Structure formats: C-alpha cells, structure tokens
Amino acid sequence: VEFTLLCCNGCEAQPYGTIAVPDRLILAEQVTGYVTGASVCGCIRAATVMHFCEDGLMMNIYRLKLFLLYLLLGAGGLWHILSVFDSPMRLLAAPMILGIGLWLAYEYWQYYALPMLIKTVPPGVQRRNFVLWSLFVILGSIAVESVGVQSGVLFGHYAYGSALPPYIGPVPVVIGFAWLGMLLSSVAVVTRSTPRSLRLNNFAGALMVALFMMIFDVVMEPAATALGYWHWPDGSIPVQTYIAWFIVSFVFAFAGFSLRLFEGSTPLIAL
C-alpha cells in the first residue's frame, strides 16, 4: 500500500513524499503509526491512500455487488433485444434508473468514511458536501433538461416518451438520478485511471469527466431512443446535443472537484 503525504498549510495539498506499508487492508491504528513515524513536513496533517489491495471479505462483497449490478443491466438489455418481458421491463425502467443512481451515491457516501482513506477534508464535511453536490446535480439536470425540451436551444429539439414516469413538467424525475449515476461512474473511471496530480487540478479533472460523459452519451443516445425514453422529431441526433452534454457535465464535475469530493480514490463498484 502506498501513501502520499500531503501538506495542508495553504499549498493546495501538493505531495511531499511517499511511504510504503504492507500490501493488505490497513487498520486506522496502523495508518496513524506509519504517518506519525514519517517526518517530511511540519504541517502534514493527513495521508491519502493512492493504491490499496481490496482483498478478502471487502473484495468479495464488491464482486457480489458488481455481479448484481451488471446482472440487472445485462438482463434489461438482453430482454429488450429478445423482446422478452417487454411490458414488465418498461415498467421497471424508471425504478431501475432511480435505484442504480441512489446505489452509487450510497457507495460514495460509505466510502468517504473508510478509515484508510484519510483526506484533506474531514469525512463529515465531505459527506455533507457530497449530499449538497448530489442535490445540485439532480435538481440542476432536471432544470437544464426542462429548458432543453421546451426551447430546443441546448440539446436540439427532442421530447421524452411515456416510459419513465413520474414527470416534473416535460422531464422524468429519474433523469436527475440518471445524470448523478453517470457522473459518479465517469468520476470513478477518471480517478482510477489518471494520476492524482491531475485530479487535484479542478479544471483538468472536470474536463476528463466531461469527456467520458460525452463518450457515454454517444453510446447511450441510439439505445435510449430505441427504448422510447425520448425521441428526435426528424429521427437524427444533432451534434449540438453532445456539445451541450459535455458543457453541462463539465459544470457539474467542476463543482464536485472544487468541493474536494474526488481527490482520493472512489468505490470500485462505480466502474
């Protein structure tokens, strides 16, 4: 397990060095001992796990969660392709989107309290900021989608079908949770595939998340229209929607990085 020591005395949490500890899950007492014994900078108050071995019981639980998550997603896609249980799956679409969004948010909420993830922001503050950011994403995305549907200015002219009730005006409520779930998954990809120095740069981190969000939208649009979630009057998806998706995603992600929500690692299940 490799820890990066961080200075929190107005230096933007720049890394000052690393220490190595055994490759196993670390108890809070062990972390404290290793950090106390390392004299690198007088104002060091925290250490962040860069990489750790998610083995044993914790890893088995993660594997089970991943299996259940991908089973739900895979079964939904397979049933649609085979036209099996089409009516029940349409009824379950909105609850599944809501459930997955809340599930990923809960995993992040739990992850912030792990004792081996000591960060520059206290866990209680980080959890509070995460709740506020999640509400901002859910309500903000519904508002943006509402403006987009009614004006056609943001994403182009499109309309939602009847497959995702209930609605707030012209927009399904679960769309806010879909945005949240996709953002959390994109953040997980970025935080687990890029160096920490990039994530400490709010602009660069948000840019990477927005890029993954846009790639996801390119894949999602044809499938969502085929499922009747929304439709485009002329049948073609305008380039404008991908540009707007990128910009909105960047705003949401930048807010999260500015709150230091994604400076450390993220739940494996969010991938």
PDB file of C-alpha atoms in Angstrom:
ATOM      1  CA  VAL A   1       0.000   0.000   0.000  1.00  0.00           C
ATOM      2  CA  GLU A   2       1.430   3.390  -0.945  1.00  0.00           C
ATOM      3  CA  PHE A   3       0.527   6.582   0.899  1.00  0.00           C
ATOM      4  CA  THR A   4       1.156  10.104  -0.307  1.00  0.00           C
ATOM      5  CA  LEU A   5       1.896  12.602   2.450  1.00  0.00           C
ATOM      6  CA  LEU A   6       0.116  15.893   1.986  1.00  0.00           C
ATOM      7  CA  CYS A   7       0.865  19.385   3.227  1.00  0.00           C
ATOM      8  CA  CYS A   8      -2.304  21.308   4.106  1.00  0.00           C
ATOM      9  CA  ASN A   9      -0.790  24.659   5.055  1.00  0.00           C
ATOM     10  CA  GLY A  10      -2.043  26.619   2.059  1.00  0.00           C
ATOM     11  CA  CYS A  11      -0.070  24.623  -0.514  1.00  0.00           C
ATOM     12  CA  GLU A  12      -3.022  23.027  -2.364  1.00  0.00           C
ATOM     13  CA  ALA A  13      -2.224  19.579  -0.958  1.00  0.00           C
ATOM     14  CA  GLN A  14       0.896  19.017  -3.033  1.00  0.00           C
ATOM     15  CA  PRO A  15       2.554  15.602  -2.457  1.00  0.00           C
ATOM     16  CA  TYR A  16       5.706  15.760  -0.328  1.00  0.00           C
ATOM     17  CA  GLY A  17       6.750  12.134  -0.488  1.00  0.00           C
ATOM     18  CA  THR A  18       5.537   8.584  -0.064  1.00  0.00           C
ATOM     19  CA  ILE A  19       5.784   5.828   2.491  1.00  0.00           C
ATOM     20  CA  ALA A  20       5.116   2.153   1.931  1.00  0.00           C
ATOM     21  CA  VAL A  21       3.201  -0.180   4.214  1.00  0.00           C
ATOM     22  CA  PRO A  22       2.354  -3.901   3.859  1.00  0.00           C
ATOM     23  CA  ASP A  23       0.124  -4.906   0.948  1.00  0.00           C
ATOM     24  CA  ARG A  24      -3.043  -5.620   2.891  1.00  0.00           C
ATOM     25  CA  LEU A  25      -6.059  -3.771   4.266  1.00  0.00           C
ATOM     26  CA  ILE A  26      -4.832  -1.225   6.800  1.00  0.00           C
ATOM     27  CA  LEU A  27      -6.367  -0.521  10.198  1.00  0.00           C
ATOM     28  CA  ALA A  28      -6.737   3.066  11.345  1.00  0.00           C
ATOM     29  CA  GLU A  29      -4.209   2.469  14.148  1.00  0.00           C
ATOM     30  CA  GLN A  30      -1.623   1.209  11.665  1.00  0.00           C
ATOM     31  CA  VAL A  31      -2.119   4.223   9.426  1.00  0.00           C
ATOM     32  CA  THR A  32      -1.637   6.560  12.392  1.00  0.00           C
ATOM     33  CA  GLY A  33       1.569   4.770  13.367  1.00  0.00           C
ATOM     34  CA  TYR A  34       3.111   4.961   9.937  1.00  0.00           C
ATOM     35  CA  VAL A  35       2.172   8.606   9.413  1.00  0.00           C
ATOM     36  CA  THR A  36       3.433   9.638  12.870  1.00  0.00           C
ATOM     37  CA  GLY A  37       6.779   7.991  12.189  1.00  0.00           C
ATOM     38  CA  ALA A  38       7.354   9.884   8.934  1.00  0.00           C
ATOM     39  CA  SER A  39       8.945  13.320   9.274  1.00  0.00           C
ATOM     40  CA  VAL A  40       8.639  15.033   5.912  1.00  0.00           C
ATOM     41  CA  CYS A  41       6.930  18.367   6.525  1.00  0.00           C
ATOM     42  CA  GLY A  42       5.953  20.090   9.750  1.00  0.00           C
ATOM     43  CA  CYS A  43       2.435  20.932   8.591  1.00  0.00           C
ATOM     44  CA  ILE A  44       1.431  17.454   7.428  1.00  0.00           C
ATOM     45  CA  ARG A  45      -1.932  16.506   8.896  1.00  0.00           C
ATOM     46  CA  ALA A  46      -3.184  13.749   6.592  1.00  0.00           C
ATOM     47  CA  ALA A  47      -2.300  10.979   4.209  1.00  0.00           C
ATOM     48  CA  THR A  48      -4.270   9.661   1.272  1.00  0.00           C
ATOM     49  CA  VAL A  49      -4.265   6.101   0.077  1.00  0.00           C
ATOM     50  CA  MET A  50      -3.065   6.073  -3.507  1.00  0.00           C
ATOM     51  CA  HIS A  51      -3.382   2.365  -4.093  1.00  0.00           C
ATOM     52  CA  PHE A  52      -4.514  -0.369  -1.747  1.00  0.00           C
ATOM     53  CA  CYS A  53      -5.275  -4.031  -2.087  1.00  0.00           C
ATOM     54  CA  GLU A  54      -9.041  -4.530  -1.923  1.00  0.00           C
ATOM     55  CA  ASP A  55      -8.864  -8.184  -0.921  1.00  0.00           C
ATOM     56  CA  GLY A  56     -10.526 -10.621   1.461  1.00  0.00           C
ATOM     57  CA  LEU A  57     -14.091 -10.049   2.598  1.00  0.00           C
ATOM     58  CA  MET A  58     -14.264  -6.488   1.244  1.00  0.00           C
ATOM     59  CA  MET A  59     -13.290  -7.618  -2.250  1.00  0.00           C
ATOM     60  CA  ASN A  60     -15.784 -10.487  -2.181  1.00  0.00           C
ATOM     61  CA  ILE A  61     -18.557  -8.070  -1.220  1.00  0.00           C
ATOM     62  CA  TYR A  62     -17.548  -5.781  -4.076  1.00  0.00           C
ATOM     63  CA  ARG A  63     -17.588  -8.693  -6.516  1.00  0.00           C
ATOM     64  CA  LEU A  64     -21.083  -9.649  -5.385  1.00  0.00           C
ATOM     65  CA  LYS A  65     -22.304  -6.075  -5.789  1.00  0.00           C
ATOM     66  CA  LEU A  66     -20.722  -5.821  -9.233  1.00  0.00           C
ATOM     67  CA  PHE A  67     -22.316  -9.123 -10.263  1.00  0.00           C
ATOM     68  CA  LEU A  68     -25.772  -7.957  -9.163  1.00  0.00           C
ATOM     69  CA  LEU A  69     -25.348  -4.566 -10.831  1.00  0.00           C
ATOM     70  CA  TYR A  70     -24.232  -5.962 -14.186  1.00  0.00           C
ATOM     71  CA  LEU A  71     -26.821  -8.728 -13.968  1.00  0.00           C
ATOM     72  CA  LEU A  72     -29.549  -6.083 -13.771  1.00  0.00           C
ATOM     73  CA  LEU A  73     -28.063  -4.050 -16.608  1.00  0.00           C
ATOM     74  CA  GLY A  74     -27.335  -7.089 -18.779  1.00  0.00           C
ATOM     75  CA  ALA A  75     -30.736  -8.679 -18.211  1.00  0.00           C
ATOM     76  CA  GLY A  76     -32.500  -5.454 -19.156  1.00  0.00           C
ATOM     77  CA  GLY A  77     -30.552  -5.179 -22.419  1.00  0.00           C
ATOM     78  CA  LEU A  78     -30.978  -8.864 -23.270  1.00  0.00           C
ATOM     79  CA  TRP A  79     -34.711  -8.848 -22.621  1.00  0.00           C
ATOM     80  CA  HIS A  80     -35.071  -5.833 -24.884  1.00  0.00           C
ATOM     81  CA  ILE A  81     -33.092  -7.470 -27.696  1.00  0.00           C
ATOM     82  CA  LEU A  82     -35.058 -10.721 -27.420  1.00  0.00           C
ATOM     83  CA  SER A  83     -38.377  -8.862 -26.895  1.00  0.00           C
ATOM     84  CA  VAL A  84     -38.991 -10.935 -23.748  1.00  0.00           C
ATOM     85  CA  PHE A  85     -40.880  -9.432 -20.788  1.00  0.00           C
ATOM     86  CA  ASP A  86     -41.056  -6.188 -22.756  1.00  0.00           C
ATOM     87  CA  SER A  87     -44.001  -4.705 -20.830  1.00  0.00           C
ATOM     88  CA  PRO A  88     -42.649  -5.507 -17.327  1.00  0.00           C
ATOM     89  CA  MET A  89     -39.210  -4.165 -18.277  1.00  0.00           C
ATOM     90  CA  ARG A  90     -40.717  -0.898 -19.460  1.00  0.00           C
ATOM     91  CA  LEU A  91     -42.495  -0.572 -16.117  1.00  0.00           C
ATOM     92  CA  LEU A  92     -39.263  -1.336 -14.252  1.00  0.00           C
ATOM     93  CA  ALA A  93     -37.080   1.057 -16.282  1.00  0.00           C
ATOM     94  CA  ALA A  94     -37.664   4.136 -14.102  1.00  0.00           C
ATOM     95  CA  PRO A  95     -37.269   2.294 -10.749  1.00  0.00           C
ATOM     96  CA  MET A  96     -34.048   0.679 -12.014  1.00  0.00           C
ATOM     97  CA  ILE A  97     -32.549   4.016 -13.066  1.00  0.00           C
ATOM     98  CA  LEU A  98     -33.543   5.538  -9.726  1.00  0.00           C
ATOM     99  CA  GLY A  99     -32.180   2.560  -7.792  1.00  0.00           C
ATOM    100  CA  ILE A 100     -28.817   2.494  -9.570  1.00  0.00           C
ATOM    101  CA  GLY A 101     -28.336   6.242  -9.070  1.00  0.00           C
ATOM    102  CA  LEU A 102     -29.113   6.003  -5.351  1.00  0.00           C
ATOM    103  CA  TRP A 103     -26.996   2.855  -5.006  1.00  0.00           C
ATOM    104  CA  LEU A 104     -23.885   4.520  -6.452  1.00  0.00           C
ATOM    105  CA  ALA A 105     -24.464   7.627  -4.318  1.00  0.00           C
ATOM    106  CA  TYR A 106     -24.717   5.435  -1.210  1.00  0.00           C
ATOM    107  CA  GLU A 107     -21.457   3.655  -2.118  1.00  0.00           C
ATOM    108  CA  TYR A 108     -19.675   7.014  -2.320  1.00  0.00           C
ATOM    109  CA  TRP A 109     -21.284   8.070   0.973  1.00  0.00           C
ATOM    110  CA  GLN A 110     -19.961   4.928   2.660  1.00  0.00           C
ATOM    111  CA  TYR A 111     -16.564   5.200   1.006  1.00  0.00           C
ATOM    112  CA  TYR A 112     -15.894   8.660   2.441  1.00  0.00           C
ATOM    113  CA  ALA A 113     -15.962   7.207   5.976  1.00  0.00           C
ATOM    114  CA  LEU A 114     -13.364   4.439   5.395  1.00  0.00           C
ATOM    115  CA  PRO A 115     -10.561   4.843   7.966  1.00  0.00           C
ATOM    116  CA  MET A 116      -7.805   4.091   5.438  1.00  0.00           C
ATOM    117  CA  LEU A 117      -8.925   6.980   3.234  1.00  0.00           C
ATOM    118  CA  ILE A 118      -7.634   9.919   5.228  1.00  0.00           C
ATOM    119  CA  LYS A 119      -8.023  13.034   3.109  1.00  0.00           C
ATOM    120  CA  THR A 120      -7.536  16.778   3.343  1.00  0.00           C
ATOM    121  CA  VAL A 121     -11.264  17.251   4.014  1.00  0.00           C
ATOM    122  CA  PRO A 122     -12.787  15.721   7.207  1.00  0.00           C
ATOM    123  CA  PRO A 123     -15.196  12.822   6.424  1.00  0.00           C
ATOM    124  CA  GLY A 124     -18.180  14.622   7.973  1.00  0.00           C
ATOM    125  CA  VAL A 125     -17.623  17.713   5.848  1.00  0.00           C
ATOM    126  CA  GLN A 126     -17.022  15.614   2.749  1.00  0.00           C
ATOM    127  CA  ARG A 127     -20.242  13.668   3.286  1.00  0.00           C
ATOM    128  CA  ARG A 128     -22.211  16.902   3.742  1.00  0.00           C
ATOM    129  CA  ASN A 129     -20.667  18.394   0.602  1.00  0.00           C
ATOM    130  CA  PHE A 130     -21.424  15.207  -1.317  1.00  0.00           C
ATOM    131  CA  VAL A 131     -25.123  15.392  -0.378  1.00  0.00           C
ATOM    132  CA  LEU A 132     -25.268  19.055  -1.429  1.00  0.00           C
ATOM    133  CA  TRP A 133     -23.457  18.305  -4.684  1.00  0.00           C
ATOM    134  CA  SER A 134     -25.779  15.354  -5.422  1.00  0.00           C
ATOM    135  CA  LEU A 135     -28.846  17.552  -4.916  1.00  0.00           C
ATOM    136  CA  PHE A 136     -27.278  20.174  -7.173  1.00  0.00           C
ATOM    137  CA  VAL A 137     -26.774  17.556  -9.907  1.00  0.00           C
ATOM    138  CA  ILE A 138     -30.270  16.036  -9.578  1.00  0.00           C
ATOM    139  CA  LEU A 139     -32.195  19.307  -9.468  1.00  0.00           C
ATOM    140  CA  GLY A 140     -29.842  21.126 -11.846  1.00  0.00           C
ATOM    141  CA  SER A 141     -30.027  18.428 -14.511  1.00  0.00           C
ATOM    142  CA  ILE A 142     -33.835  18.324 -14.354  1.00  0.00           C
ATOM    143  CA  ALA A 143     -33.915  22.122 -14.738  1.00  0.00           C
ATOM    144  CA  VAL A 144     -31.469  22.033 -17.661  1.00  0.00           C
ATOM    145  CA  GLU A 145     -33.403  19.225 -19.360  1.00  0.00           C
ATOM    146  CA  SER A 146     -36.657  21.130 -18.859  1.00  0.00           C
ATOM    147  CA  VAL A 147     -35.221  24.201 -20.566  1.00  0.00           C
ATOM    148  CA  GLY A 148     -33.780  21.987 -23.275  1.00  0.00           C
ATOM    149  CA  VAL A 149     -37.047  20.194 -24.030  1.00  0.00           C
ATOM    150  CA  GLN A 150     -39.151  23.355 -24.086  1.00  0.00           C
ATOM    151  CA  SER A 151     -36.753  25.590 -26.010  1.00  0.00           C
ATOM    152  CA  GLY A 152     -34.708  23.259 -28.194  1.00  0.00           C
ATOM    153  CA  VAL A 153     -31.777  25.625 -27.648  1.00  0.00           C
ATOM    154  CA  LEU A 154     -29.495  23.445 -25.536  1.00  0.00           C
ATOM    155  CA  PHE A 155     -29.684  19.897 -26.883  1.00  0.00           C
ATOM    156  CA  GLY A 156     -31.750  20.417 -30.001  1.00  0.00           C
ATOM    157  CA  HIS A 157     -35.430  19.588 -30.438  1.00  0.00           C
ATOM    158  CA  TYR A 158     -36.433  16.398 -28.629  1.00  0.00           C
ATOM    159  CA  ALA A 159     -39.177  15.126 -26.351  1.00  0.00           C
ATOM    160  CA  TYR A 160     -39.480  12.457 -23.662  1.00  0.00           C
ATOM    161  CA  GLY A 161     -41.756   9.477 -24.170  1.00  0.00           C
ATOM    162  CA  SER A 162     -44.064   7.879 -21.615  1.00  0.00           C
ATOM    163  CA  ALA A 163     -41.639   5.161 -20.447  1.00  0.00           C
ATOM    164  CA  LEU A 164     -40.140   6.943 -17.424  1.00  0.00           C
ATOM    165  CA  PRO A 165     -42.895   8.274 -15.113  1.00  0.00           C
ATOM    166  CA  PRO A 166     -43.371  10.322 -12.959  1.00  0.00           C
ATOM    167  CA  TYR A 167     -42.617  13.691 -14.534  1.00  0.00           C
ATOM    168  CA  ILE A 168     -41.809  17.225 -13.435  1.00  0.00           C
ATOM    169  CA  GLY A 169     -43.204  19.211 -16.329  1.00  0.00           C
ATOM    170  CA  PRO A 170     -41.845  17.595 -19.505  1.00  0.00           C
ATOM    171  CA  VAL A 171     -38.921  15.813 -17.775  1.00  0.00           C
ATOM    172  CA  PRO A 172     -38.951  12.446 -15.940  1.00  0.00           C
ATOM    173  CA  VAL A 173     -37.837  12.710 -12.302  1.00  0.00           C
ATOM    174  CA  VAL A 174     -35.407   9.793 -12.751  1.00  0.00           C
ATOM    175  CA  ILE A 175     -33.417  11.756 -15.339  1.00  0.00           C
ATOM    176  CA  GLY A 176     -31.826  13.671 -12.456  1.00  0.00           C
ATOM    177  CA  PHE A 177     -30.720  10.383 -10.877  1.00  0.00           C
ATOM    178  CA  ALA A 178     -29.514   9.127 -14.264  1.00  0.00           C
ATOM    179  CA  TRP A 179     -27.251  12.184 -14.533  1.00  0.00           C
ATOM    180  CA  LEU A 180     -25.981  11.573 -10.999  1.00  0.00           C
ATOM    181  CA  GLY A 181     -25.249   7.898 -11.641  1.00  0.00           C
ATOM    182  CA  MET A 182     -23.455   8.579 -14.923  1.00  0.00           C
ATOM    183  CA  LEU A 183     -21.360  11.343 -13.368  1.00  0.00           C
ATOM    184  CA  LEU A 184     -20.324   9.124 -10.447  1.00  0.00           C
ATOM    185  CA  SER A 185     -19.343   6.339 -12.849  1.00  0.00           C
ATOM    186  CA  SER A 186     -17.354   8.753 -15.029  1.00  0.00           C
ATOM    187  CA  VAL A 187     -15.616  10.154 -11.945  1.00  0.00           C
ATOM    188  CA  ALA A 188     -14.681   6.603 -10.902  1.00  0.00           C
ATOM    189  CA  VAL A 189     -13.123   5.905 -14.312  1.00  0.00           C
ATOM    190  CA  VAL A 190     -11.103   9.138 -14.135  1.00  0.00           C
ATOM    191  CA  THR A 191      -9.941   8.744 -10.530  1.00  0.00           C
ATOM    192  CA  ARG A 192      -8.845   5.144 -11.068  1.00  0.00           C
ATOM    193  CA  SER A 193      -7.104   5.697 -14.416  1.00  0.00           C
ATOM    194  CA  THR A 194      -5.339   9.048 -14.005  1.00  0.00           C
ATOM    195  CA  PRO A 195      -2.587  10.340 -11.673  1.00  0.00           C
ATOM    196  CA  ARG A 196      -3.614  12.153  -8.502  1.00  0.00           C
ATOM    197  CA  SER A 197      -1.886  15.329  -9.683  1.00  0.00           C
ATOM    198  CA  LEU A 198      -4.452  15.586 -12.483  1.00  0.00           C
ATOM    199  CA  ARG A 199      -7.379  15.170 -10.068  1.00  0.00           C
ATOM    200  CA  LEU A 200      -6.042  17.939  -7.826  1.00  0.00           C
ATOM    201  CA  ASN A 201      -6.417  20.276 -10.809  1.00  0.00           C
ATOM    202  CA  ASN A 202     -10.150  21.053 -10.745  1.00  0.00           C
ATOM    203  CA  PHE A 203     -10.271  22.129 -14.386  1.00  0.00           C
ATOM    204  CA  ALA A 204      -8.357  19.127 -15.740  1.00  0.00           C
ATOM    205  CA  GLY A 205     -10.320  16.641 -13.617  1.00  0.00           C
ATOM    206  CA  ALA A 206     -13.675  18.089 -14.686  1.00  0.00           C
ATOM    207  CA  LEU A 207     -12.535  18.117 -18.320  1.00  0.00           C
ATOM    208  CA  MET A 208     -11.738  14.395 -18.197  1.00  0.00           C
ATOM    209  CA  VAL A 209     -15.085  13.555 -16.563  1.00  0.00           C
ATOM    210  CA  ALA A 210     -16.975  15.625 -19.143  1.00  0.00           C
ATOM    211  CA  LEU A 211     -15.130  13.803 -21.935  1.00  0.00           C
ATOM    212  CA  PHE A 212     -16.149  10.394 -20.561  1.00  0.00           C
ATOM    213  CA  MET A 213     -19.729  11.661 -20.140  1.00  0.00           C
ATOM    214  CA  MET A 214     -19.840  12.740 -23.781  1.00  0.00           C
ATOM    215  CA  ILE A 215     -18.484   9.363 -24.930  1.00  0.00           C
ATOM    216  CA  PHE A 216     -21.149   7.660 -22.842  1.00  0.00           C
ATOM    217  CA  ASP A 217     -23.835   9.855 -24.412  1.00  0.00           C
ATOM    218  CA  VAL A 218     -22.680   8.891 -27.916  1.00  0.00           C
ATOM    219  CA  VAL A 219     -23.293   5.238 -26.989  1.00  0.00           C
ATOM    220  CA  MET A 220     -26.478   5.899 -24.987  1.00  0.00           C
ATOM    221  CA  GLU A 221     -28.466   8.073 -27.424  1.00  0.00           C
ATOM    222  CA  PRO A 222     -29.319   5.395 -30.016  1.00  0.00           C
ATOM    223  CA  ALA A 223     -30.240   2.868 -27.305  1.00  0.00           C
ATOM    224  CA  ALA A 224     -32.426   5.334 -25.378  1.00  0.00           C
ATOM    225  CA  THR A 225     -34.339   6.372 -28.487  1.00  0.00           C
ATOM    226  CA  ALA A 226     -34.858   2.707 -29.436  1.00  0.00           C
ATOM    227  CA  LEU A 227     -36.282   2.056 -25.956  1.00  0.00           C
ATOM    228  CA  GLY A 228     -38.659   5.008 -26.300  1.00  0.00           C
ATOM    229  CA  TYR A 229     -37.176   7.029 -23.427  1.00  0.00           C
ATOM    230  CA  TRP A 230     -37.051  10.095 -25.692  1.00  0.00           C
ATOM    231  CA  HIS A 231     -37.178  10.810 -29.402  1.00  0.00           C
ATOM    232  CA  TRP A 232     -35.954  13.295 -32.003  1.00  0.00           C
ATOM    233  CA  PRO A 233     -38.623  14.616 -34.426  1.00  0.00           C
ATOM    234  CA  ASP A 234     -36.520  14.090 -37.561  1.00  0.00           C
ATOM    235  CA  GLY A 235     -35.000  10.846 -36.278  1.00  0.00           C
ATOM    236  CA  SER A 236     -31.412  12.151 -36.273  1.00  0.00           C
ATOM    237  CA  ILE A 237     -29.335  13.098 -33.213  1.00  0.00           C
ATOM    238  CA  PRO A 238     -27.761  16.564 -33.663  1.00  0.00           C
ATOM    239  CA  VAL A 239     -24.093  17.210 -32.830  1.00  0.00           C
ATOM    240  CA  GLN A 240     -25.393  20.030 -30.656  1.00  0.00           C
ATOM    241  CA  THR A 241     -26.644  17.578 -28.043  1.00  0.00           C
ATOM    242  CA  TYR A 242     -23.157  16.128 -27.497  1.00  0.00           C
ATOM    243  CA  ILE A 243     -21.600  19.586 -27.152  1.00  0.00           C
ATOM    244  CA  ALA A 244     -24.258  20.663 -24.641  1.00  0.00           C
ATOM    245  CA  TRP A 245     -23.880  17.354 -22.775  1.00  0.00           C
ATOM    246  CA  PHE A 246     -20.123  17.991 -22.490  1.00  0.00           C
ATOM    247  CA  ILE A 247     -20.595  21.540 -21.175  1.00  0.00           C
ATOM    248  CA  VAL A 248     -23.261  20.643 -18.598  1.00  0.00           C
ATOM    249  CA  SER A 249     -21.224  17.650 -17.434  1.00  0.00           C
ATOM    250  CA  PHE A 250     -18.158  19.874 -17.036  1.00  0.00           C
ATOM    251  CA  VAL A 251     -20.088  22.315 -14.817  1.00  0.00           C
ATOM    252  CA  PHE A 252     -21.341  19.527 -12.539  1.00  0.00           C
ATOM    253  CA  ALA A 253     -17.944  17.827 -12.374  1.00  0.00           C
ATOM    254  CA  PHE A 254     -16.079  21.088 -11.741  1.00  0.00           C
ATOM    255  CA  ALA A 255     -18.363  21.793  -8.779  1.00  0.00           C
ATOM    256  CA  GLY A 256     -17.557  18.350  -7.343  1.00  0.00           C
ATOM    257  CA  PHE A 257     -13.803  18.729  -7.793  1.00  0.00           C
ATOM    258  CA  SER A 258     -13.932  22.224  -6.278  1.00  0.00           C
ATOM    259  CA  LEU A 259     -15.518  20.707  -3.161  1.00  0.00           C
ATOM    260  CA  ARG A 260     -12.632  18.185  -2.983  1.00  0.00           C
ATOM    261  CA  LEU A 261     -15.054  15.282  -3.364  1.00  0.00           C
ATOM    262  CA  PHE A 262     -12.912  13.365  -5.830  1.00  0.00           C
ATOM    263  CA  GLU A 263      -9.330  13.995  -4.705  1.00  0.00           C
ATOM    264  CA  GLY A 264      -8.908  10.435  -3.428  1.00  0.00           C
ATOM    265  CA  SER A 265      -9.949   7.050  -4.771  1.00  0.00           C
ATOM    266  CA  THR A 266     -13.562   6.047  -5.480  1.00  0.00           C
ATOM    267  CA  PRO A 267     -15.764   2.956  -4.936  1.00  0.00           C
ATOM    268  CA  LEU A 268     -14.834   0.100  -7.232  1.00  0.00           C
ATOM    269  CA  ILE A 269     -18.493  -0.643  -7.941  1.00  0.00           C
ATOM    270  CA  ALA A 270     -18.925   2.773  -9.598  1.00  0.00           C
ATOM    271  CA  LEU A 271     -16.871   1.497 -12.517  1.00  0.00           C
TER     272      LEU A 271
END
